[in-house]
């Protein structure tokens, strides 16, 4: 005890008591290093730029400064509670990384239905050494108890005006550092902090604490900006949904044409329509896709409907038949919703339903979103033998080869949703260019030239996959649908593309028309599917179309089917749309023919514009308020 009493000199200098300062300083340092080491769990190649480190320190300082102004008798309890909660967040991130290869997001707090399914697997990854993250809490508790017991002076001091002034000044300085860091990164990579398409990548570049600060802000603003849905608004959505359901038909000769067959849907990264049938230097870019198009039915008038979610939006359109989110990305914002999606419908009808993708399960939040859509299994990069990586993940060659082996062993009928990866922007991955074996001639070294080589590589591996399906007998027992997810060439490189295709892309209607993606559907025993070839289509039309072929009713989506002869518009996220060959932009009050460039009377499309606005409004409300359980009753 005498030794402890004599130690007062350590924390009292010039009559001032520094015990509280030491307490909060130790807590701040401990918290900083917890998130610092978390970043190494996320990536060993973490970028340590001074501004990211400063922002992390600033966030810790803001937390600690806030607690330091709390009521004196509750300050200790609040400090330890904050320390525990932030440490729990670190552990949650670590377990998420080990299971999903992804960081936790507050948007996923609503995923309670998935907790039971994965909890045993996640906690099996917990290591005893993870308890070291909590070691500062008993140390802080012991420090507080010892020094409070040996001194008559209060451990935590009263709040004075001078203390408030300096604390708030430091808080403002810390907030300014964080704000500057976020603004700087937003300018460097526009939109990424909103979409959060790759959370580990964001963490790697801005720091774990800054990632969570932005994620918290996104979650709070998304929920705060959402007004309460009135009873009349809910009734309007119900009425629209009911009317849309009543219009659904079973086209004669289509419904059940492939009843009992397997379904293999292949989403090809960055595949656009202009490469189908294209020759460069006398050589076909896509010989195998060209051959498949002759066996299958090709829809060349399908428009890219994705928003800021790119590939994930394409998946959402093709599986949920709902439109991309009005802000942010559906896959990251609404993974906690309840869907009556296409995979769930097939699963309810006896199909084995699974998704296959050679990327990390956390990329685009797929590890959470796939179960929400009804997939019972997600075969991701961690389930494949990673024997060859190109670019962002498993090579298409390895992906198709291993996937074929898995498909031959699956219980039938099954629905396999396959997503390729290698032909991803910027396309010029060295190993890909080596294996592509395609001479782009004068376009070599450009984005367009690299893209052509990447698609040629994809085409070759797709051809091998089709041959494998035929050898195994699956080809004749499966409906095979293939489509491109979104556009490939950025407009800044449209000059090169213009030269390749002989089209003037300075004209907006030409640029809109080239944003088409191919859709091919092969049905065993059916030479050609019959539909209105002049009708513009979108991926939102795909789920109901495939369900009809399988003899299953899919009525919960907002899309029509490709066999519907009505002039249904292809709707884009910004409210513009294509109907037939006319592209209508309500924001510009313009209507133009996408093939000829001829202007049309915008007023003639007033009724269709209102219809489009209503459809997007219904889709948004279904997502924002999780209305599918209200609208779809079995």
Coordinates of C-alpha atoms in Angstrom, one line a residue:
X1 CA 0.0 0.0 0.0
X2 CA 2.9 2.4 0.8
X3 CA 4.3 1.7 -2.6
X4 CA 1.0 2.6 -4.2
X5 CA 0.6 5.7 -2.2
X6 CA 4.1 6.8 -3.1
X7 CA 3.2 6.4 -6.8
X8 CA 1.0 9.5 -6.6
X9 CA 3.9 11.5 -8.1
X10 CA 3.4 9.6 -11.3
X11 CA 0.0 11.1 -11.9
X12 CA 0.2 14.4 -10.0
X13 CA 2.5 17.0 -11.5
X14 CA 2.5 20.6 -10.4
X15 CA -0.6 20.0 -8.4
X16 CA -2.5 18.6 -11.4
X17 CA -4.1 15.1 -11.4
X18 CA -3.3 13.3 -14.7
X19 CA -4.9 9.9 -13.8
X20 CA -8.0 10.6 -16.0
X21 CA -5.8 11.8 -18.9
X22 CA -3.7 8.6 -18.6
X23 CA -6.9 6.5 -18.5
X24 CA -8.3 8.0 -21.7
X25 CA -5.0 8.1 -23.5
X26 CA -4.4 4.4 -22.9
X27 CA -8.0 3.6 -24.0
X28 CA -7.5 5.7 -27.2
X29 CA -4.2 4.0 -28.1
X30 CA -5.7 0.6 -27.5
X31 CA -8.7 1.3 -29.7
X32 CA -6.5 2.7 -32.4
X33 CA -4.3 -0.4 -32.6
X34 CA -7.3 -2.8 -32.5
X35 CA -8.5 -1.3 -35.8
X36 CA -5.0 -1.0 -37.0
X37 CA -4.4 -4.7 -36.6
X38 CA -7.9 -5.4 -38.0
X39 CA -6.7 -3.8 -41.3
X40 CA -4.0 -6.4 -41.5
X41 CA -6.6 -9.1 -41.1
X42 CA -8.4 -7.6 -44.0
X43 CA -5.3 -7.4 -46.2
X44 CA -1.6 -7.9 -45.8
X45 CA -1.2 -5.3 -48.6
X46 CA -3.0 -2.6 -46.6
X47 CA -2.2 0.9 -47.8
X48 CA -0.8 3.0 -44.9
X49 CA -1.1 6.5 -46.1
X50 CA -0.6 9.2 -43.5
X51 CA -4.0 10.8 -44.1
X52 CA -5.8 7.4 -43.4
X53 CA -3.8 6.9 -40.2
X54 CA -4.6 10.5 -39.1
X55 CA -8.3 9.9 -39.9
X56 CA -8.3 6.7 -37.8
X57 CA -6.7 8.6 -34.9
X58 CA -9.3 11.4 -35.4
X59 CA -12.2 9.0 -35.1
X60 CA -10.8 7.4 -31.9
X61 CA -10.2 10.9 -30.5
X62 CA -13.8 11.9 -31.3
X63 CA -15.2 8.8 -29.4
X64 CA -12.9 9.3 -26.4
X65 CA -13.6 13.1 -26.3
X66 CA -17.3 12.5 -26.3
X67 CA -17.1 10.1 -23.4
X68 CA -14.8 12.4 -21.5
X69 CA -17.6 15.0 -21.2
X70 CA -20.1 12.6 -19.8
X71 CA -21.6 12.7 -16.3
X72 CA -18.7 12.0 -13.9
X73 CA -20.3 9.1 -12.0
X74 CA -21.2 7.3 -15.3
X75 CA -18.1 8.2 -17.2
X76 CA -16.2 5.0 -16.3
X77 CA -19.0 2.7 -17.2
X78 CA -19.7 4.5 -20.5
X79 CA -15.9 4.3 -21.4
X80 CA -15.7 0.6 -20.8
X81 CA -19.0 0.0 -22.6
X82 CA -17.7 2.0 -25.6
X83 CA -14.5 0.1 -25.6
X84 CA -16.3 -3.3 -25.4
X85 CA -18.7 -2.3 -28.3
X86 CA -15.9 -1.1 -30.6
X87 CA -13.9 -4.3 -29.8
X88 CA -17.0 -6.4 -30.6
X89 CA -17.2 -4.6 -33.9
X90 CA -13.5 -5.5 -34.6
X91 CA -14.2 -9.2 -33.8
X92 CA -17.4 -9.1 -36.0
X93 CA -15.3 -7.7 -38.8
X94 CA -12.6 -10.4 -38.3
X95 CA -15.2 -13.3 -38.3
X96 CA -16.9 -11.8 -41.3
X97 CA -13.6 -11.7 -43.2
X98 CA -12.8 -15.3 -42.3
X99 CA -16.3 -16.5 -43.4
X100 CA -17.4 -14.1 -46.1
X101 CA -14.1 -12.6 -47.1
X102 CA -15.9 -9.3 -46.4
X103 CA -16.4 -6.7 -43.7
X104 CA -19.5 -6.2 -41.6
X105 CA -21.9 -3.5 -42.7
X106 CA -24.7 -1.9 -40.6
X107 CA -27.0 -2.4 -43.6
X108 CA -26.9 -6.1 -42.8
X109 CA -28.2 -5.7 -39.3
X110 CA -31.5 -6.9 -40.6
X111 CA -30.2 -10.3 -41.7
X112 CA -31.5 -12.1 -38.6
X113 CA -32.8 -14.9 -40.7
X114 CA -29.4 -15.8 -41.8
X115 CA -27.7 -15.8 -38.4
X116 CA -28.8 -19.3 -37.5
X117 CA -27.7 -20.8 -40.8
X118 CA -24.1 -19.6 -40.5
X119 CA -23.5 -19.0 -36.8
X120 CA -21.8 -22.4 -36.2
X121 CA -19.5 -21.9 -39.2
X122 CA -18.6 -18.4 -38.3
X123 CA -17.9 -19.1 -34.6
X124 CA -15.8 -22.1 -35.6
X125 CA -13.4 -19.6 -37.1
X126 CA -13.0 -17.8 -33.7
X127 CA -9.5 -18.1 -32.3
X128 CA -8.5 -17.9 -28.7
X129 CA -5.9 -15.3 -29.7
X130 CA -8.9 -13.1 -30.7
X131 CA -9.5 -12.6 -27.0
X132 CA -6.4 -10.4 -26.9
X133 CA -8.4 -7.6 -28.5
X134 CA -10.3 -7.4 -25.2
X135 CA -7.2 -7.3 -23.0
X136 CA -7.2 -3.5 -22.4
X137 CA -10.7 -3.7 -20.8
X138 CA -9.6 -5.5 -17.6
X139 CA -6.4 -3.4 -17.5
X140 CA -8.4 -0.2 -17.6
X141 CA -10.8 -1.6 -15.0
X142 CA -7.8 -2.5 -12.7
X143 CA -6.2 0.9 -13.2
X144 CA -9.4 2.6 -12.3
X145 CA -10.1 0.5 -9.2
X146 CA -6.5 0.8 -7.8
X147 CA -6.1 4.5 -8.2
X148 CA -9.5 5.3 -7.0
X149 CA -9.0 3.2 -3.8
X150 CA -5.7 4.8 -2.8
X151 CA -6.8 8.5 -3.3
X152 CA -9.3 10.7 -1.6
X153 CA -9.4 12.8 -4.8
X154 CA -12.1 11.9 -7.4
X155 CA -10.7 9.8 -10.3
X156 CA -12.9 11.6 -12.9
X157 CA -13.1 15.3 -12.6
X158 CA -16.0 17.7 -12.9
X159 CA -16.7 19.3 -16.2
X160 CA -15.6 23.0 -16.3
X161 CA -16.2 25.6 -19.1
X162 CA -12.5 25.6 -19.9
X163 CA -12.5 21.8 -20.2
X164 CA -15.6 22.0 -22.5
X165 CA -14.0 24.6 -24.7
X166 CA -10.7 22.6 -25.2
X167 CA -12.5 19.3 -25.6
X168 CA -14.9 20.7 -28.2
X169 CA -12.1 22.4 -30.0
X170 CA -10.2 19.1 -30.3
X171 CA -13.3 17.3 -31.4
X172 CA -13.9 19.8 -34.2
X173 CA -10.3 19.5 -35.3
X174 CA -10.6 15.7 -35.4
X175 CA -13.9 16.0 -37.3
X176 CA -12.2 18.3 -39.8
X177 CA -9.4 15.7 -40.5
X178 CA -12.0 13.0 -41.0
X179 CA -14.1 15.2 -43.3
X180 CA -11.0 16.1 -45.4
X181 CA -10.0 12.5 -45.8
X182 CA -13.5 11.4 -46.9
X183 CA -13.8 14.3 -49.4
X184 CA -10.3 13.6 -50.8
X185 CA -11.1 9.9 -51.4
X186 CA -14.5 10.7 -52.9
X187 CA -12.8 12.8 -55.5
X188 CA -10.2 10.2 -56.2
X189 CA -12.7 7.3 -56.6
X190 CA -16.2 8.9 -57.1
X191 CA -19.2 6.9 -55.8
X192 CA -17.3 4.1 -54.1
X193 CA -18.0 5.3 -50.6
X194 CA -21.7 5.3 -51.4
X195 CA -22.0 2.0 -53.3
X196 CA -19.4 0.1 -51.2
X197 CA -19.1 -2.4 -54.0
X198 CA -15.9 -3.8 -52.4
X199 CA -15.8 -3.1 -48.7
X200 CA -12.4 -4.7 -48.0
X201 CA -10.9 -2.6 -50.8
X202 CA -12.4 0.6 -49.3
X203 CA -11.1 -0.4 -45.9
X204 CA -7.7 -1.0 -47.4
X205 CA -7.6 2.5 -48.9
X206 CA -9.3 4.6 -46.2
X207 CA -8.8 2.6 -43.0
X208 CA -11.2 0.4 -41.0
X209 CA -12.5 3.2 -38.8
X210 CA -13.2 5.5 -41.7
X211 CA -14.9 2.7 -43.5
X212 CA -17.2 2.1 -40.6
X213 CA -17.8 5.9 -40.1
X214 CA -19.0 6.2 -43.7
X215 CA -21.0 2.9 -43.6
X216 CA -22.7 4.2 -40.4
X217 CA -23.5 7.5 -42.1
X218 CA -24.9 5.7 -45.2
X219 CA -27.1 3.5 -43.1
X220 CA -28.4 6.3 -41.0
X221 CA -29.1 8.6 -43.9
X222 CA -30.8 5.8 -45.9
X223 CA -33.2 5.2 -43.0
X224 CA -33.7 8.8 -41.9
X225 CA -34.4 10.0 -45.4
X226 CA -37.2 7.4 -45.8
X227 CA -40.6 8.9 -44.8
X228 CA -43.2 6.6 -43.3
X229 CA -45.3 4.8 -45.9
X230 CA -49.0 5.9 -45.6
X231 CA -51.9 3.5 -45.8
X232 CA -53.0 5.1 -49.1
X233 CA -49.5 4.6 -50.6
X234 CA -49.5 1.0 -49.6
X235 CA -52.9 0.5 -51.1
X236 CA -51.7 2.1 -54.4
X237 CA -48.8 -0.4 -54.5
X238 CA -51.1 -3.3 -53.8
X239 CA -53.5 -2.2 -56.5
X240 CA -50.8 -1.8 -59.1
X241 CA -49.3 -5.1 -58.1
X242 CA -52.7 -6.8 -58.3
X243 CA -53.4 -5.3 -61.7
X244 CA -50.0 -6.3 -63.0
X245 CA -50.6 -9.9 -61.8
X246 CA -54.0 -10.0 -63.5
X247 CA -52.4 -9.2 -66.8
X248 CA -50.0 -12.1 -66.7
X249 CA -50.7 -14.8 -69.3
X250 CA -49.4 -18.3 -70.2
X251 CA -48.5 -18.1 -73.9
X252 CA -49.7 -21.1 -75.8
X253 CA -46.8 -23.3 -76.9
X254 CA -44.4 -21.7 -74.5
X255 CA -45.7 -22.7 -71.0
X256 CA -44.0 -25.9 -70.0
X257 CA -42.0 -26.3 -73.2
X258 CA -39.0 -27.3 -71.1
X259 CA -40.9 -28.7 -68.1
X260 CA -38.7 -30.7 -65.8
X261 CA -35.5 -29.5 -67.4
X262 CA -32.5 -28.1 -65.6
X263 CA -31.8 -24.4 -65.9
X264 CA -28.3 -23.0 -66.4
X265 CA -28.0 -19.2 -66.5
X266 CA -24.7 -17.7 -67.4
X267 CA -24.1 -14.0 -66.7
X268 CA -21.0 -13.0 -68.7
X269 CA -18.9 -10.1 -67.4
X270 CA -19.0 -7.0 -69.7
X271 CA -20.4 -8.9 -72.7
X272 CA -22.0 -6.4 -75.2
X273 CA -24.0 -7.2 -78.3
X274 CA -21.6 -5.6 -80.8
X275 CA -19.0 -8.4 -80.4
X276 CA -21.4 -11.1 -81.5
X277 CA -20.6 -11.8 -85.2
X278 CA -17.8 -9.2 -85.2
X279 CA -14.6 -9.9 -87.1
X280 CA -11.3 -8.2 -86.6
X281 CA -8.5 -8.8 -89.1
X282 CA -10.7 -11.5 -90.7
X283 CA -11.0 -13.5 -87.4
X284 CA -14.2 -14.0 -85.4
X285 CA -14.0 -12.4 -81.9
X286 CA -16.7 -14.9 -80.6
X287 CA -16.8 -18.0 -82.8
X288 CA -18.3 -20.2 -80.0
X289 CA -20.9 -17.7 -79.0
X290 CA -21.8 -17.2 -82.7
X291 CA -22.3 -21.0 -83.0
X292 CA -24.4 -21.1 -79.8
X293 CA -26.5 -18.3 -81.1
X294 CA -27.4 -20.4 -84.2
X295 CA -28.4 -23.3 -82.0
X296 CA -30.2 -21.1 -79.5
X297 CA -32.6 -18.1 -79.8
X298 CA -30.8 -14.8 -79.8
X299 CA -32.3 -11.6 -78.6
X300 CA -30.1 -8.7 -79.8
X301 CA -32.4 -5.9 -78.7
X302 CA -31.8 -6.3 -75.0
X303 CA -30.7 -3.1 -73.2
X304 CA -28.4 -2.7 -70.2
X305 CA -30.6 -1.6 -67.3
X306 CA -28.1 -1.6 -64.5
X307 CA -27.4 1.4 -62.2
X308 CA -24.4 2.0 -59.9
X309 CA -24.5 -1.6 -58.9
X310 CA -23.2 -2.9 -62.3
X311 CA -22.9 -6.7 -62.2
X312 CA -24.9 -6.9 -59.0
X313 CA -27.7 -4.9 -60.5
X314 CA -27.8 -7.3 -63.5
X315 CA -28.1 -10.2 -61.1
X316 CA -30.9 -8.5 -59.2
X317 CA -32.8 -7.8 -62.4
X318 CA -32.4 -11.3 -63.7
X319 CA -33.3 -13.0 -60.4
X320 CA -35.7 -10.7 -58.5
X321 CA -37.2 -8.9 -61.6
X322 CA -37.0 -5.6 -59.6
X323 CA -35.2 -2.5 -60.7
X324 CA -31.9 -1.2 -59.2
X325 CA -32.1 0.9 -56.1
X326 CA -32.8 4.6 -56.5
X327 CA -29.8 5.4 -54.5
X328 CA -26.9 3.2 -53.4
X329 CA -27.0 -0.5 -54.5
X330 CA -29.8 -3.0 -53.8
X331 CA -27.3 -5.8 -53.0
X332 CA -25.7 -3.7 -50.2
X333 CA -28.8 -1.8 -48.9
X334 CA -31.5 -4.4 -49.1
X335 CA -30.0 -7.8 -48.3
X336 CA -32.2 -7.9 -45.2
X337 CA -35.4 -7.8 -47.2
X338 CA -37.8 -10.6 -47.8
X339 CA -38.0 -11.5 -51.5
X340 CA -40.2 -13.8 -53.6
X341 CA -37.5 -14.0 -56.2
X342 CA -37.0 -16.4 -59.1
X343 CA -34.6 -18.7 -57.2
X344 CA -37.0 -19.1 -54.3
X345 CA -39.9 -19.9 -56.7
X346 CA -37.8 -22.6 -58.4
X347 CA -36.8 -24.0 -55.0
X348 CA -40.4 -24.1 -54.0
X349 CA -41.1 -26.1 -57.1
X350 CA -38.5 -28.8 -56.3
X351 CA -35.4 -27.4 -58.0
X352 CA -32.0 -27.5 -56.4
X353 CA -30.9 -23.9 -56.5
X354 CA -27.4 -22.6 -56.3
X355 CA -25.1 -19.7 -57.5
X356 CA -21.6 -20.2 -58.8
X357 CA -19.0 -17.4 -59.0
X358 CA -15.2 -17.4 -58.8
X359 CA -15.0 -14.3 -56.6
X360 CA -15.0 -13.7 -52.8
X361 CA -18.4 -14.3 -51.2
X362 CA -18.4 -10.8 -49.8
X363 CA -17.8 -9.0 -53.1
X364 CA -21.0 -7.0 -53.8
X365 CA -22.4 -8.5 -50.6
X366 CA -23.3 -11.7 -52.5
X367 CA -22.7 -13.9 -49.4
X368 CA -25.7 -12.2 -47.8
X369 CA -27.9 -11.4 -50.8
X370 CA -27.9 -14.8 -52.5
X371 CA -29.6 -16.5 -49.5
X372 CA -32.1 -13.6 -49.4
X373 CA -33.0 -14.2 -53.0
X374 CA -33.6 -17.9 -52.3
X375 CA -30.3 -19.6 -53.3
X376 CA -29.7 -22.5 -51.0
X377 CA -26.0 -22.6 -51.8
X378 CA -23.3 -20.2 -53.0
X379 CA -20.3 -21.8 -54.5
X380 CA -17.7 -19.0 -54.3
X381 CA -13.9 -18.6 -54.7
X382 CA -13.4 -20.2 -51.3
X383 CA -15.1 -23.4 -52.5
X384 CA -13.2 -23.8 -55.7
X385 CA -9.6 -25.0 -56.0
X386 CA -7.8 -21.7 -56.7
X387 CA -5.5 -23.2 -59.3
X388 CA -5.5 -20.2 -61.6
X389 CA -6.3 -16.6 -60.9
X390 CA -6.6 -13.9 -63.5
X391 CA -7.5 -10.3 -62.6
X392 CA -10.1 -10.2 -59.8
X393 CA -10.5 -13.9 -59.1
X394 CA -10.7 -17.5 -60.5
X395 CA -10.0 -17.6 -64.2
X396 CA -12.9 -18.4 -66.5
X397 CA -11.1 -21.5 -67.7
X398 CA -10.8 -22.9 -64.2
X399 CA -14.3 -21.7 -63.3
X400 CA -16.0 -23.4 -66.2
X401 CA -14.0 -26.6 -65.7
X402 CA -14.6 -27.0 -62.0
X403 CA -18.3 -25.9 -62.3
X404 CA -18.9 -28.5 -65.0
X405 CA -17.6 -31.2 -62.6
X406 CA -19.9 -30.0 -59.9
X407 CA -23.0 -29.8 -62.2
X408 CA -22.6 -33.4 -63.3
X409 CA -22.8 -34.5 -59.7
X410 CA -25.9 -32.3 -58.7
X411 CA -29.3 -33.7 -58.1
X412 CA -31.7 -32.8 -60.9
X413 CA -33.6 -30.7 -61.8
X414 CA -31.4 -27.8 -60.7
X415 CA -31.0 -24.1 -61.3
X416 CA -27.4 -23.0 -61.6
X417 CA -26.8 -19.3 -61.8
X418 CA -23.2 -18.8 -63.0
X419 CA -21.3 -15.5 -63.1
X420 CA -18.0 -15.2 -65.1
X421 CA -15.3 -12.8 -64.0
X422 CA -12.2 -12.8 -66.2
X423 CA -13.5 -10.3 -68.8
X424 CA -13.7 -7.5 -66.2
X425 CA -12.5 -4.0 -66.8
X426 CA -9.7 -3.0 -67.4
X427 CA -9.3 -6.3 -69.4
X428 CA -5.5 -6.0 -69.9
X429 CA -4.4 -8.4 -67.1
X430 CA -1.0 -9.8 -68.3
X431 CA -1.9 -13.4 -67.9
X432 CA -5.2 -12.9 -69.7
X433 CA -3.5 -11.2 -72.6
X434 CA -1.0 -14.1 -72.8
X435 CA -3.7 -16.7 -72.9
X436 CA -6.2 -14.8 -75.1
X437 CA -4.4 -15.6 -78.3
X438 CA -6.1 -12.8 -80.2
X439 CA -4.4 -10.2 -82.4
X440 CA -6.4 -7.0 -82.1
X441 CA -4.3 -5.4 -84.8
X442 CA -4.3 -1.7 -84.8
X443 CA -6.4 -1.7 -81.6
X444 CA -3.8 -3.6 -79.6
X445 CA -2.9 -1.7 -76.4
X446 CA -6.2 0.2 -76.3
X447 CA -9.1 -0.5 -73.9
X448 CA -11.1 -1.7 -76.9
X449 CA -8.3 -4.0 -78.1
X450 CA -7.8 -5.5 -74.6
X451 CA -11.6 -6.0 -74.3
X452 CA -11.8 -7.9 -77.6
X453 CA -9.0 -10.2 -76.5
X454 CA -10.7 -10.8 -73.1
X455 CA -14.0 -11.6 -74.8
X456 CA -12.2 -14.0 -77.2
X457 CA -10.7 -15.8 -74.2
X458 CA -14.2 -16.0 -72.5
X459 CA -15.6 -17.3 -75.8
X460 CA -13.0 -20.1 -76.0
X461 CA -13.6 -21.3 -72.5
X462 CA -17.4 -21.1 -72.9
X463 CA -17.0 -23.3 -76.0
X464 CA -15.1 -25.9 -73.9
X465 CA -17.9 -25.7 -71.3
X466 CA -20.6 -26.3 -73.9
X467 CA -18.7 -29.3 -75.3
X468 CA -18.5 -30.7 -71.7
X469 CA -22.2 -30.2 -71.2
X470 CA -22.9 -32.2 -74.4
X471 CA -20.5 -35.0 -73.4
X472 CA -22.1 -35.3 -70.0
X473 CA -25.7 -35.3 -71.4
X474 CA -26.6 -32.2 -69.4
X475 CA -26.9 -30.1 -72.6
X476 CA -30.0 -32.0 -73.8
X477 CA -31.5 -32.0 -70.3
X478 CA -31.0 -28.2 -69.6
X479 CA -32.3 -24.9 -70.7
X480 CA -29.2 -22.7 -71.1
X481 CA -29.5 -18.9 -71.0
X482 CA -26.6 -16.6 -71.5
X483 CA -26.5 -12.8 -71.3
X484 CA -24.1 -9.9 -70.8
X485 CA -24.4 -8.0 -67.6
X486 CA -23.6 -4.4 -68.5
X487 CA -21.6 -2.1 -70.9
X488 CA -17.9 -2.7 -71.3
X489 CA -16.4 0.4 -73.0
X490 CA -16.3 3.7 -71.1
X491 CA -17.5 6.7 -73.2
X492 CA -14.1 8.4 -72.9
X493 CA -12.8 5.6 -75.2
X494 CA -15.7 5.8 -77.6
X495 CA -13.4 7.3 -80.3
X496 CA -11.6 3.9 -80.6
X497 CA -14.9 2.0 -80.6
X498 CA -16.3 4.4 -83.2
X499 CA -13.4 3.6 -85.5
X500 CA -13.9 -0.2 -84.9
X501 CA -17.7 -0.1 -85.6
X502 CA -17.8 2.8 -88.0
X503 CA -20.4 4.6 -85.8
X504 CA -20.4 8.2 -84.6
X505 CA -20.6 8.0 -80.8
X506 CA -20.6 11.7 -80.3
X507 CA -24.4 11.4 -81.1
X508 CA -26.2 10.3 -78.0
X509 CA -28.7 8.0 -79.7
X510 CA -25.8 5.9 -81.2
X511 CA -24.2 5.6 -77.8
X512 CA -27.5 4.5 -76.3
X513 CA -28.1 1.9 -79.0
X514 CA -24.6 0.3 -78.6
X515 CA -25.3 -0.2 -74.9
X516 CA -27.2 -3.4 -75.8
X517 CA -26.3 -6.8 -74.3
X518 CA -26.9 -10.2 -75.9
X519 CA -29.4 -12.7 -74.6
X520 CA -29.4 -16.3 -75.8
X521 CA -31.7 -19.0 -74.7
X522 CA -31.4 -22.6 -75.8
X523 CA -34.3 -25.0 -75.1
X524 CA -33.8 -28.7 -75.8
X525 CA -35.9 -29.8 -78.8
X526 CA -36.9 -26.2 -79.7
X527 CA -35.2 -24.7 -82.7
X528 CA -36.4 -21.1 -82.3
X529 CA -38.4 -19.4 -79.5
X530 CA -41.0 -17.1 -81.0
X531 CA -41.3 -13.6 -79.8
X532 CA -41.6 -10.1 -81.2
X533 CA -38.1 -9.4 -82.4
X534 CA -38.7 -5.7 -82.8
X535 CA -39.7 -5.3 -79.1
X536 CA -37.0 -3.8 -76.9
X537 CA -36.2 -6.0 -73.9
X538 CA -34.4 -5.9 -70.6
X539 CA -33.0 -8.4 -68.0
X540 CA -36.1 -7.6 -65.9
X541 CA -38.0 -9.7 -68.5
X542 CA -35.9 -12.8 -68.0
X543 CA -37.2 -14.5 -64.8
X544 CA -40.8 -14.8 -66.0
X545 CA -39.7 -15.9 -69.4
X546 CA -37.6 -18.7 -68.1
X547 CA -40.3 -19.7 -65.6
X548 CA -42.9 -20.0 -68.4
X549 CA -40.6 -22.3 -70.3
X550 CA -40.2 -24.5 -67.2
X551 CA -44.0 -24.6 -66.7
X552 CA -43.8 -22.5 -63.5
X553 CA -45.7 -19.3 -62.6
X554 CA -43.4 -16.5 -61.5
X555 CA -45.7 -13.6 -60.6
X556 CA -43.8 -11.5 -58.1
X557 CA -41.5 -9.5 -60.4
X558 CA -42.2 -6.3 -62.2
X559 CA -41.1 -7.4 -65.7
X560 CA -43.2 -8.8 -68.4
X561 CA -41.9 -11.8 -70.5
X562 CA -40.2 -11.8 -73.9
X563 CA -43.3 -13.5 -75.4
X564 CA -45.5 -10.6 -74.5
X565 CA -46.5 -8.7 -77.7
X566 CA -47.4 -5.5 -75.9
X567 CA -45.2 -2.5 -76.2
X568 CA -43.7 -2.7 -72.7
X569 CA -41.0 -0.1 -72.1
X570 CA -37.4 -1.0 -71.2
X571 CA -36.9 1.2 -68.1
X572 CA -33.6 2.6 -66.9
X573 CA -32.9 3.7 -63.4
X574 CA -32.8 7.5 -64.2
X575 CA -36.4 7.3 -65.5
X576 CA -35.6 7.3 -69.2
X577 CA -36.8 4.3 -71.2
X578 CA -36.9 2.7 -74.7
X579 CA -40.2 1.6 -76.2
X580 CA -39.8 -0.1 -79.6
X581 CA -37.0 1.9 -81.2
X582 CA -37.8 5.2 -79.4
X583 CA -35.6 6.4 -76.6
X584 CA -37.5 8.8 -74.3
X585 CA -35.8 11.0 -71.7
X586 CA -38.3 12.8 -69.5
X587 CA -35.6 14.9 -67.9
X588 CA -34.8 16.4 -71.3
X589 CA -38.3 16.1 -72.6
X590 CA -36.9 14.4 -75.7
X591 CA -37.8 11.4 -77.8
X592 CA -35.5 10.0 -80.5
X593 CA -35.2 6.9 -82.6
X594 CA -32.1 5.0 -81.4
X595 CA -31.4 3.7 -84.9
X596 CA -31.9 6.7 -87.1
X597 CA -31.5 9.6 -84.7
X598 CA -34.8 11.1 -85.8
X599 CA -36.6 13.2 -83.2
X600 CA -40.2 12.3 -82.2
X601 CA -42.9 14.3 -80.5
X602 CA -42.2 13.9 -76.8
X603 CA -45.8 14.8 -75.9
X604 CA -47.0 11.6 -77.6
X605 CA -45.3 9.6 -74.8
X606 CA -46.8 11.4 -71.8
X607 CA -48.9 8.4 -70.9
X608 CA -46.0 6.0 -71.2
X609 CA -43.8 8.3 -69.1
X610 CA -46.3 8.3 -66.3
X611 CA -46.5 4.5 -66.5
X612 CA -42.7 4.3 -66.2
X613 CA -42.7 6.7 -63.3
X614 CA -45.2 4.5 -61.5
X615 CA -43.3 1.3 -62.1
X616 CA -40.1 2.7 -60.7
X617 CA -42.1 4.1 -57.7
X618 CA -43.6 0.7 -57.0
X619 CA -40.1 -1.0 -57.3
X620 CA -38.6 1.6 -55.0
X621 CA -41.3 1.2 -52.4
X622 CA -41.0 -2.6 -52.4
X623 CA -37.3 -2.2 -51.7
X624 CA -37.4 0.7 -49.2
X625 CA -40.3 -0.8 -47.1
X626 CA -39.7 -4.5 -47.7
X627 CA -43.2 -4.9 -49.1
X628 CA -43.0 -8.2 -50.8
X629 CA -44.5 -10.1 -47.9
X630 CA -47.5 -7.7 -48.0
X631 CA -47.9 -8.1 -51.8
X632 CA -47.2 -11.7 -52.4
X633 CA -49.3 -14.2 -50.6
X634 CA -49.4 -17.9 -51.2

